[in-house]
Coordinates of C-alpha atoms and ligand atoms in Angstrom, one line a residue:
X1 CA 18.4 62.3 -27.1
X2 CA 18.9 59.9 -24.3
X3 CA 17.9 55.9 -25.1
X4 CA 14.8 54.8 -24.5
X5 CA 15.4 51.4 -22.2
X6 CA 14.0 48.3 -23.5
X7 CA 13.0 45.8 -20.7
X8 CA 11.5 43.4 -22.9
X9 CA 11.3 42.6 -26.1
X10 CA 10.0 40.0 -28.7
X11 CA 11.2 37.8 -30.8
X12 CA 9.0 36.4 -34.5
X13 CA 9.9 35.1 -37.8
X14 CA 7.7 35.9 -40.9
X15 CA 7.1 35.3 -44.4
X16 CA 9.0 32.1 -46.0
X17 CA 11.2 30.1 -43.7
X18 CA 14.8 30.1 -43.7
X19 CA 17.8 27.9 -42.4
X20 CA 19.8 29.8 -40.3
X21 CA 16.5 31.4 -38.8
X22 CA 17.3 29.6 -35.5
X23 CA 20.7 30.6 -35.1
X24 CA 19.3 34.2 -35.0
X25 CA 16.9 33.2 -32.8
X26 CA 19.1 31.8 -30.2
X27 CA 21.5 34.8 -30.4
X28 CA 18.8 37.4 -29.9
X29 CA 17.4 35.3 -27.0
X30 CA 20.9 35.0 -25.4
X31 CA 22.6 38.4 -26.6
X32 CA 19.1 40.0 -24.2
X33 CA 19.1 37.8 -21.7
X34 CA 23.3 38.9 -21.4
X35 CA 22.0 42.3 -21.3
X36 CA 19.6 41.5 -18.4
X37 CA 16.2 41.7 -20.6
X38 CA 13.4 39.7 -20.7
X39 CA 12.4 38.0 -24.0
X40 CA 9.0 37.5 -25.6
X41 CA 8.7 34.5 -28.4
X42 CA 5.4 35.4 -30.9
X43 CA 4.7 32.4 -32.5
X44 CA 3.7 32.3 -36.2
X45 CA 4.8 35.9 -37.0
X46 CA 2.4 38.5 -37.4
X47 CA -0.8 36.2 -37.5
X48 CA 0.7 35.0 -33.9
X49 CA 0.9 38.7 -32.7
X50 CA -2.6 39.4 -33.6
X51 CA -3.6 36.0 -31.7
X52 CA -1.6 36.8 -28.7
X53 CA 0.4 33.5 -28.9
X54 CA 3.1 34.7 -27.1
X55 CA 5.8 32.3 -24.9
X56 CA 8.4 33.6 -22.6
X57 CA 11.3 32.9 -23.3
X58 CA 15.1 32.0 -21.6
X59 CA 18.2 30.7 -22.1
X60 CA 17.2 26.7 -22.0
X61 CA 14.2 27.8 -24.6
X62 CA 16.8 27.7 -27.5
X63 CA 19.2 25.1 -26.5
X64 CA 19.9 22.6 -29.1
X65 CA 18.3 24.9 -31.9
X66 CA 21.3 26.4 -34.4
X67 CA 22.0 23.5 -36.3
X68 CA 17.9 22.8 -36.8
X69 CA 16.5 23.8 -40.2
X70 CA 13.0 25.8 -40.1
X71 CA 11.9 28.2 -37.4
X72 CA 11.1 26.8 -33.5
X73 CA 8.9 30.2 -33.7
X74 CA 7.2 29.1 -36.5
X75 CA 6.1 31.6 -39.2
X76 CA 2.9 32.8 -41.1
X77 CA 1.8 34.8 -43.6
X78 CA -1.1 37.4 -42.0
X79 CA -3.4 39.7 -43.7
X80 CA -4.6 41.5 -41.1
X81 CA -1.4 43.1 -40.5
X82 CA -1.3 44.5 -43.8
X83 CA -4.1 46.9 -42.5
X84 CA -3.8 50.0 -40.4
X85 CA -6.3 48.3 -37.3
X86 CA -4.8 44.9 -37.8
X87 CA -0.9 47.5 -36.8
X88 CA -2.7 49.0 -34.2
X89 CA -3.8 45.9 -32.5
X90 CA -0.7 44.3 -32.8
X91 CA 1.1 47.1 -31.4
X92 CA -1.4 47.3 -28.4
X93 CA -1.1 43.9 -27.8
X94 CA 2.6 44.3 -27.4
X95 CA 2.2 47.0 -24.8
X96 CA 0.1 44.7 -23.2
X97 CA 2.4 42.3 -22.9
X98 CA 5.2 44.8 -21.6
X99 CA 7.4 44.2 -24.8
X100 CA 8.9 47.8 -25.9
X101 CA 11.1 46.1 -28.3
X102 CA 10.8 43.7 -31.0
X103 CA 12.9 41.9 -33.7
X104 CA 11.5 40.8 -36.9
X105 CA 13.3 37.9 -38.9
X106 CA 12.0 37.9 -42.7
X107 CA 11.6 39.5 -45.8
X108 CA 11.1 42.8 -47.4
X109 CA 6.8 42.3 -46.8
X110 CA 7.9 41.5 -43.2
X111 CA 9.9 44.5 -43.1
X112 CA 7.2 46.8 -44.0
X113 CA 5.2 45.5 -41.1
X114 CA 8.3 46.3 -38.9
X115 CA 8.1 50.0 -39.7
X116 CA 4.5 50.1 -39.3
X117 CA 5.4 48.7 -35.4
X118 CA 7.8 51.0 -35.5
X119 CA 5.8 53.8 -36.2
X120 CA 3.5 52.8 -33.6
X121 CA 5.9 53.3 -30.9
X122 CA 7.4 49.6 -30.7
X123 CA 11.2 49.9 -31.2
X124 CA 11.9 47.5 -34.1
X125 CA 15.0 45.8 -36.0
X126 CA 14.7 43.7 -38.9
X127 CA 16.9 41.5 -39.4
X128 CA 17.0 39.9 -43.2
X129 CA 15.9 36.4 -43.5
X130 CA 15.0 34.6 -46.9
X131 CA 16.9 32.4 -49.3
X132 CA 16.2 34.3 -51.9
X133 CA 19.0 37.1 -51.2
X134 CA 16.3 39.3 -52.8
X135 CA 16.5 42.1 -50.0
X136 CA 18.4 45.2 -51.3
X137 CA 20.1 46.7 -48.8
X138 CA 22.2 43.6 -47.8
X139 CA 25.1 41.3 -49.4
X140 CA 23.7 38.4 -47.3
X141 CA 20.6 37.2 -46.4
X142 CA 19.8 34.5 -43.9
X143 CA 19.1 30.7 -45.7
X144 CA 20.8 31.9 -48.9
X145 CA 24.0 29.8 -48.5
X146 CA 22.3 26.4 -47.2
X147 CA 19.7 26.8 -49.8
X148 CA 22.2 27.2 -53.0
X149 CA 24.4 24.6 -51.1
X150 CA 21.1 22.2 -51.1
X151 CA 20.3 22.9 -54.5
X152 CA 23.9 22.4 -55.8
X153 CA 24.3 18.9 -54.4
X154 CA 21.0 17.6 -55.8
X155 CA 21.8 19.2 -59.1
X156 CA 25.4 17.2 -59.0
X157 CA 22.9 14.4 -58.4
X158 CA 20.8 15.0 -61.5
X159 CA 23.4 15.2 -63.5
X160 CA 24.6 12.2 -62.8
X161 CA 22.0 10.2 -63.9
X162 CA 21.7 13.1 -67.0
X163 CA 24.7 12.1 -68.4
X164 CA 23.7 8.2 -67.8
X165 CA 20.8 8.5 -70.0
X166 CA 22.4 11.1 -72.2
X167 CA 19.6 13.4 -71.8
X168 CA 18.7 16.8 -71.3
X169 CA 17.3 18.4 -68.0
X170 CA 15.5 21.5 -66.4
X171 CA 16.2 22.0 -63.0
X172 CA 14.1 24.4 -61.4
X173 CA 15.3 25.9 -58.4
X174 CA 13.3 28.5 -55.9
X175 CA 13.2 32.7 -56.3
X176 CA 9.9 34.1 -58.0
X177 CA 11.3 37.3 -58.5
X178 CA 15.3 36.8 -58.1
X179 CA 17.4 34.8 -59.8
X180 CA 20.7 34.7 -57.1
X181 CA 19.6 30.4 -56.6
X182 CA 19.9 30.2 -60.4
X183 CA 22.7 32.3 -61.0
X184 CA 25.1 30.8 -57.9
X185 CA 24.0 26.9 -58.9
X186 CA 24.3 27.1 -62.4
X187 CA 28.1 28.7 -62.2
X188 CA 28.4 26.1 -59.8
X189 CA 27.2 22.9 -61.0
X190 CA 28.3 23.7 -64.2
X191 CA 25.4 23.7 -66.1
X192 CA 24.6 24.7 -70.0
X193 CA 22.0 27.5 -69.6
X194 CA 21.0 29.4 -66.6
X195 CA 17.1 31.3 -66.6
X196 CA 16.9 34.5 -64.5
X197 CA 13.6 36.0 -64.3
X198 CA 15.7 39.2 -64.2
X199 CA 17.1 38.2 -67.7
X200 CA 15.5 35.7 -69.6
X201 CA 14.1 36.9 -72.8
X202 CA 11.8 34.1 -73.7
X203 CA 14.0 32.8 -76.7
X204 CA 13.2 28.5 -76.3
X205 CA 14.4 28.4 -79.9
X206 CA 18.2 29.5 -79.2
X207 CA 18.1 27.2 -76.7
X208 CA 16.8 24.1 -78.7
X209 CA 19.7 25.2 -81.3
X210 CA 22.4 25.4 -78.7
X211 CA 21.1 21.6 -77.7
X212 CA 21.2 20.6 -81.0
X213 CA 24.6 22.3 -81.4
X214 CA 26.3 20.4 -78.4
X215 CA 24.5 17.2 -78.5
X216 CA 26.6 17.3 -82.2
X217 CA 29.6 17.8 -80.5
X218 CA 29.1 14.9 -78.1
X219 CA 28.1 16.4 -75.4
X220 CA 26.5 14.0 -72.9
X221 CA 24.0 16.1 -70.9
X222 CA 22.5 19.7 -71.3
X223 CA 21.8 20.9 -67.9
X224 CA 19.1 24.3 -67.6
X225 CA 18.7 26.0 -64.3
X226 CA 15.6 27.3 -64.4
X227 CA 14.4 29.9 -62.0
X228 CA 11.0 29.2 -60.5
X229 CA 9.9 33.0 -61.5
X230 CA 10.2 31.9 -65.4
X231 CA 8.6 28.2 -63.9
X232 CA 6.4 25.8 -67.0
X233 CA 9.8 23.5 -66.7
X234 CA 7.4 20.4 -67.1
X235 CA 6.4 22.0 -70.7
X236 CA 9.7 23.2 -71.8
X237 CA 10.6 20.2 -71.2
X238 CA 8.3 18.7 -73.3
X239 CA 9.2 21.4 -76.3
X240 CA 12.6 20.7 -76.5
X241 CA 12.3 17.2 -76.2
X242 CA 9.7 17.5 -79.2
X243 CA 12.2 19.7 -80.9
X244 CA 15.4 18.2 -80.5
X245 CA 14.6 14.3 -80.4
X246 CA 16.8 14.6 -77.3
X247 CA 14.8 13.2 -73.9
X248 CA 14.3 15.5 -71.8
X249 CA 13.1 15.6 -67.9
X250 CA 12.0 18.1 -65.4
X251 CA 12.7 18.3 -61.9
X252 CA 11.3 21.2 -59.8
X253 CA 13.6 20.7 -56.6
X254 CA 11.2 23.0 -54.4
X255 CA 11.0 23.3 -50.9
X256 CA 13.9 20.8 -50.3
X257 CA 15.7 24.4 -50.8
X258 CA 14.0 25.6 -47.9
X259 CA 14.9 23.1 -45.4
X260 CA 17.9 21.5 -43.5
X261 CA 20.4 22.0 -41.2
X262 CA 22.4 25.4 -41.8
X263 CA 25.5 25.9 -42.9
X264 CA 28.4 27.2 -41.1
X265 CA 27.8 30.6 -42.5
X266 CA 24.4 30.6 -41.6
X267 CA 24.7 29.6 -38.3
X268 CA 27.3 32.4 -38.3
X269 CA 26.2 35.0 -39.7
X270 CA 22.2 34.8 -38.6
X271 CA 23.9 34.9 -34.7
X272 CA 26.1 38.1 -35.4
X273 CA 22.8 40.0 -36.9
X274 CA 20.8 38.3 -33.9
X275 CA 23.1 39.8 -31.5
X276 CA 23.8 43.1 -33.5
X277 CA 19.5 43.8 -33.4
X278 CA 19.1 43.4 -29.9
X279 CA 22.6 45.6 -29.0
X280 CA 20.4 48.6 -31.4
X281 CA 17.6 48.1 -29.5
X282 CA 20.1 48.7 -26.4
X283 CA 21.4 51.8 -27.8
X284 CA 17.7 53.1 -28.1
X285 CA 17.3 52.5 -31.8
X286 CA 14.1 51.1 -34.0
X287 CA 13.1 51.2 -37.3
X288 CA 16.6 49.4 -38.3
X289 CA 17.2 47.3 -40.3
X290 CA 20.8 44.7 -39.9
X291 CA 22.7 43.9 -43.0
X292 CA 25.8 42.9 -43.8
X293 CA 27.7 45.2 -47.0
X294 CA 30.5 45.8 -48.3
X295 CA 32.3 43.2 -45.7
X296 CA 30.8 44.5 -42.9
X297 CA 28.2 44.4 -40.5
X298 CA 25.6 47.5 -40.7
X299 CA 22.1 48.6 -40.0
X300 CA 19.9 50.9 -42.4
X301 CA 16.3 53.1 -41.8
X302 CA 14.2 50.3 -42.6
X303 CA 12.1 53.0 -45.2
X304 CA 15.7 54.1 -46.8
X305 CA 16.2 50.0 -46.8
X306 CA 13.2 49.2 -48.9
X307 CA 13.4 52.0 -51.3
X308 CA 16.7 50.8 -52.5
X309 CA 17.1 48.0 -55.7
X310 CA 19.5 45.7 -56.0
X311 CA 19.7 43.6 -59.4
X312 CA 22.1 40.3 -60.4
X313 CA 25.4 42.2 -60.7
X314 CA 25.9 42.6 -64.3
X315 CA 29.6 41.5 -64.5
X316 CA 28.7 38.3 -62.5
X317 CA 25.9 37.7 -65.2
X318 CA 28.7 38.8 -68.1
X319 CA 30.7 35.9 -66.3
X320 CA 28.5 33.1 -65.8
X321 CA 26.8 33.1 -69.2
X322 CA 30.5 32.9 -71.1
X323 CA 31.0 30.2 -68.4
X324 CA 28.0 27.8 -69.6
X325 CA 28.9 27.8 -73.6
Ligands
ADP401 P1 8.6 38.2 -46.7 O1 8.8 38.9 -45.4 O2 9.5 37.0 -46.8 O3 8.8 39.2 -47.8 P2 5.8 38.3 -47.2 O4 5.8 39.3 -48.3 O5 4.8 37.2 -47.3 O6 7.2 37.7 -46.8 O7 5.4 39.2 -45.9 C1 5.3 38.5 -44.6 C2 4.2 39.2 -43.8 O8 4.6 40.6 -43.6 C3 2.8 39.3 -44.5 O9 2.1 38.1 -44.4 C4 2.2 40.5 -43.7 O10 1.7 40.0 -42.5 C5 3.4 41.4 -43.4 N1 3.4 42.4 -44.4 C6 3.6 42.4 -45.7 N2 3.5 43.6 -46.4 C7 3.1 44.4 -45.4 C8 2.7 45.8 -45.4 N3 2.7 46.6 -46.5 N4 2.4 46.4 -44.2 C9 2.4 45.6 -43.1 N5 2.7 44.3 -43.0 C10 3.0 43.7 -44.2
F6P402 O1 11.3 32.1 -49.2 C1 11.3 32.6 -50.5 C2 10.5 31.6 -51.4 O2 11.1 30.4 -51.3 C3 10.5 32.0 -52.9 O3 11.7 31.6 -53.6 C4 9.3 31.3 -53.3 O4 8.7 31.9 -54.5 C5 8.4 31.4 -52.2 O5 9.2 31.5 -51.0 C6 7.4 30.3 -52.0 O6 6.8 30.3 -50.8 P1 5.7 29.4 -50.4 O7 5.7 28.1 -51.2 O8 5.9 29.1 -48.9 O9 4.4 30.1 -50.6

């Protein structure tokens, strides 16, 4: 079947933000520009759409934009898209607006709006964009890297002062349902116990004994990562500090993890996946999504792409929990 050409396309981030998200930006803005296209920005992603806040957009547009944190396009969570007329009017509005392609930056729940587009006759590409790294089909998400790189340095910072005091402290870092921000800091900053929601079986009182355990063999600091999907750090906190006689604090690091300037491999990454959805919407293609597996660049069915799982690999787990005792 001969492509279909794309003369215009658009261009929105949803869901949570992500640095990086304005590297992939810029790419997919330059990359169809290149390719002698015209380019739509939706502001505040699907919620944007449905209010026809739509900007053209050229090369000058994203000038000065890949090492910024956040999204220019802004980004929204939006309701109405999650129903069959809210897809319908948001696909009519795109005709309206001559765009026959679009590229999605986000989540999974962004994703599933990009098949529903996609459905409706707008060619669509995903591209993945949280700092969770909680989208299946991919080794590599946009935001992951700068966000465990943010997290990592305040941790170091925390500790510090942990050790000062000689106390014990719960670090919370982001991911309600995946543990990967947990899992990568704790290895990294060396901490005592890591928390996966994925894993955690809700046993305070081993922890409290391992404490006890290393506090009597002079250790200076207990570091727990917890993972905002187990959350209550503020009362753990409180529980072991009742238990142990140890003094204990809480620090939920939040969006911090969210923001700042990208990291190399952010920048670089999010502009080869830019570049690599607007080259399938050359060749024709929609309901793709771009990932990056196994080493290597690739792009999945978006419905194939959501029905797939991805867990914590269990050797990495194996490995980091011998790591903190
Ligand atoms: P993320 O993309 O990071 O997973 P969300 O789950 O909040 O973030 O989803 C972002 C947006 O995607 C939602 O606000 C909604 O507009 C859209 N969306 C989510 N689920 C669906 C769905 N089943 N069908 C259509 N659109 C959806
Ligand atoms: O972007 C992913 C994420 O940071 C999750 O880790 C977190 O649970 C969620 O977004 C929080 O989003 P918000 O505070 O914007 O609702």
């Amino acid at each position: 079947m001969a492509a279909k050409a794309v003369k215009t396309i658009g261009i929105l981030t949803s869901g949570g933000d992500a640095p990086g998200m304005n590297a992939a930006i810029r790419s997919v803005v330059r990359t169809a520009i290149h390719n002698g296209l015209q380019v739509k920005g939706v502001m505040r992603g699907y919620a944007g759409l449905l209010e026809e806040e739509i900007v053209d957009m050229n090369t000058t547009s994203v000038s000065d934009i890949i090492s910024r944190g956040g999204t220019v396009l802004y980004t929204a969570r939006c309701r109405e898209f999650t129903t069959p007329e809210g897809q319908q009017k948001g696909a009519e509005i795109c005709r309206q607006h001559g765009i026959d392609g679009m590229v999605i930056i986000g989540g999974d729940g962004s994703f599933k709006g990009a098949g529903k587009l996609s459905g409706l006759g707008i060619n669509t590409i995903g591209v993945p964009g949280t700092i969770d790294l909680d989208i299946a089909c991919t080794d590599y998400t946009i935001g992951f890297d700068t966000s465990i790189n943010t997290a990592m340095q305040a941790i170091d910072k925390i500790r510090d002062t942990s050790t000062s005091h000689e106390r014990c402290s719960i670090i919370e870092v982001m991911g309600r349902r995946a543990g990967y921000i947990a899992l990568w800091c704790g290895v990294a900053n060396g901490a005592e116990e890591i928390l996966l929601p994925e894993r955690y079986d809700g046993d305070e009182q081993a922890i409290i004994n391992r404490i006890i355990e290393s506090r009597k063999r002079g250790k200076k600091h207990y570091i727990i990562i917890n993972a905002e999907g187990i959350g209550h750090s503020s009362s753990m906190a409180k529980r072991i500090e009742a238990a142990t006689g140890i003094e204990t604090r809480a620090t939920i690091l939040g969006h911090m993890q969210r923001g700042g300037s990208p990291t190399c491999k952010d920048r670089y990454y999010a502009s080869i996946m830019g570049a690599r959805a607007v080259e399938l919407l050359l060749a024709g293609k929609s309901n793709r999504l771009v990932a990056y597996k196994h080493g290597e660049f690739v792009d999945y069915d978006i419905k194939e792409a959501l029905a797939m799982t991805k867990d914590i690999p269990e050797d990495q787990f194996r490995i980091a929990d011998m790591l903190v005792r």
